[in-house]
């Protein structure tokens, strides 16, 4: 059984005005600036999560190059249907032996 995490990054971020995953993030551990998506994936990997899936949707082509190599990408073409649709896509991308999902 493997541990897994799903990061939902498929929404339009209409109130924010730009993808939240691309927001600048100052890492408290090393003080280096990065992007929110980098920080999320790095922290999950450091916590020992075996399989990390980032679900993209809106502007997936723009975000994909920023997803760190420790994570896999799943694309939700129906992202306008809401978070539950992205969660389904992320869960479907996990291996059959995935145990706890964060």
XYZ file of C-alpha atoms in Angstrom:
102
model
C 0.000 0.000 0.000
C 1.336 3.427 -0.938
C 0.476 6.839 0.451
C -0.838 9.401 -1.993
C -1.760 13.062 -2.275
C -3.916 14.931 -4.740
C -3.332 18.643 -5.287
C -6.316 20.351 -6.888
C -5.117 23.107 -9.227
C -7.743 22.986 -11.973
C -9.894 25.994 -11.151
C -10.045 29.346 -12.876
C -8.939 31.388 -9.827
C -11.440 34.010 -10.932
C -11.234 36.037 -7.708
C -7.442 35.827 -7.605
C -7.034 36.790 -11.246
C -4.255 34.281 -11.915
C -3.589 30.622 -11.117
C -3.010 30.154 -7.382
C -0.452 27.424 -8.081
C 1.790 30.086 -9.657
C 1.681 32.458 -6.699
C 5.109 33.322 -5.309
C 5.918 31.509 -2.072
C 8.761 32.182 0.347
C 9.864 28.871 1.839
C 10.433 29.282 5.566
C 12.887 26.359 5.677
C 15.435 27.790 3.279
C 14.221 31.349 2.716
C 14.240 30.850 -1.037
C 11.377 32.163 -3.156
C 9.493 29.634 -5.225
C 5.971 28.998 -6.475
C 3.153 27.656 -4.328
C 2.980 24.459 -6.409
C 6.715 23.846 -5.838
C 6.279 24.249 -2.100
C 3.249 21.950 -1.945
C 4.910 19.142 -3.888
C 8.222 19.487 -2.050
C 6.554 19.340 1.374
C 4.462 16.299 0.456
C 7.525 14.497 -0.918
C 9.535 15.389 2.202
C 6.720 13.978 4.351
C 7.168 10.650 2.595
C 4.137 10.693 0.317
C 4.762 8.041 -2.337
C 2.532 9.286 -5.149
C 1.636 12.941 -5.757
C -0.898 13.857 -8.438
C -1.531 17.474 -9.445
C -4.889 17.935 -11.154
C -4.840 20.727 -13.728
C -7.711 22.093 -15.783
C -8.009 25.781 -16.617
C -4.797 26.917 -18.345
C -3.315 23.425 -17.940
C -0.739 24.059 -20.680
C 0.525 27.143 -18.825
C 0.761 25.356 -15.483
C 2.154 21.978 -16.589
C 5.784 23.173 -16.995
C 5.739 24.420 -13.395
C 4.731 21.097 -11.837
C 7.840 19.622 -10.191
C 9.072 16.243 -11.466
C 8.208 14.556 -8.149
C 4.531 14.845 -9.101
C 2.419 13.496 -11.924
C -0.164 15.561 -13.796
C -3.776 14.612 -14.457
C -5.946 16.976 -16.495
C -9.604 17.622 -15.729
C -11.182 18.817 -18.962
C -14.482 19.274 -17.077
C -12.974 21.537 -14.391
C -15.971 23.883 -14.560
C -18.025 21.141 -12.893
C -16.219 21.894 -9.632
C -13.783 20.412 -7.152
C -15.493 17.038 -6.944
C -14.817 16.437 -10.641
C -11.135 17.230 -10.095
C -11.007 14.929 -7.089
C -12.457 12.099 -9.205
C -9.813 12.683 -11.893
C -7.036 12.723 -9.299
C -8.268 9.563 -7.580
C -8.533 7.761 -10.925
C -4.883 8.634 -11.633
C -3.665 6.920 -8.459
C -2.365 3.353 -8.468
C -4.666 0.568 -7.323
C -2.594 0.016 -4.188
C -2.923 3.632 -3.005
C -3.806 3.697 0.663
C -4.295 6.914 2.611
C -4.912 9.921 0.386
C -4.194 13.469 1.520
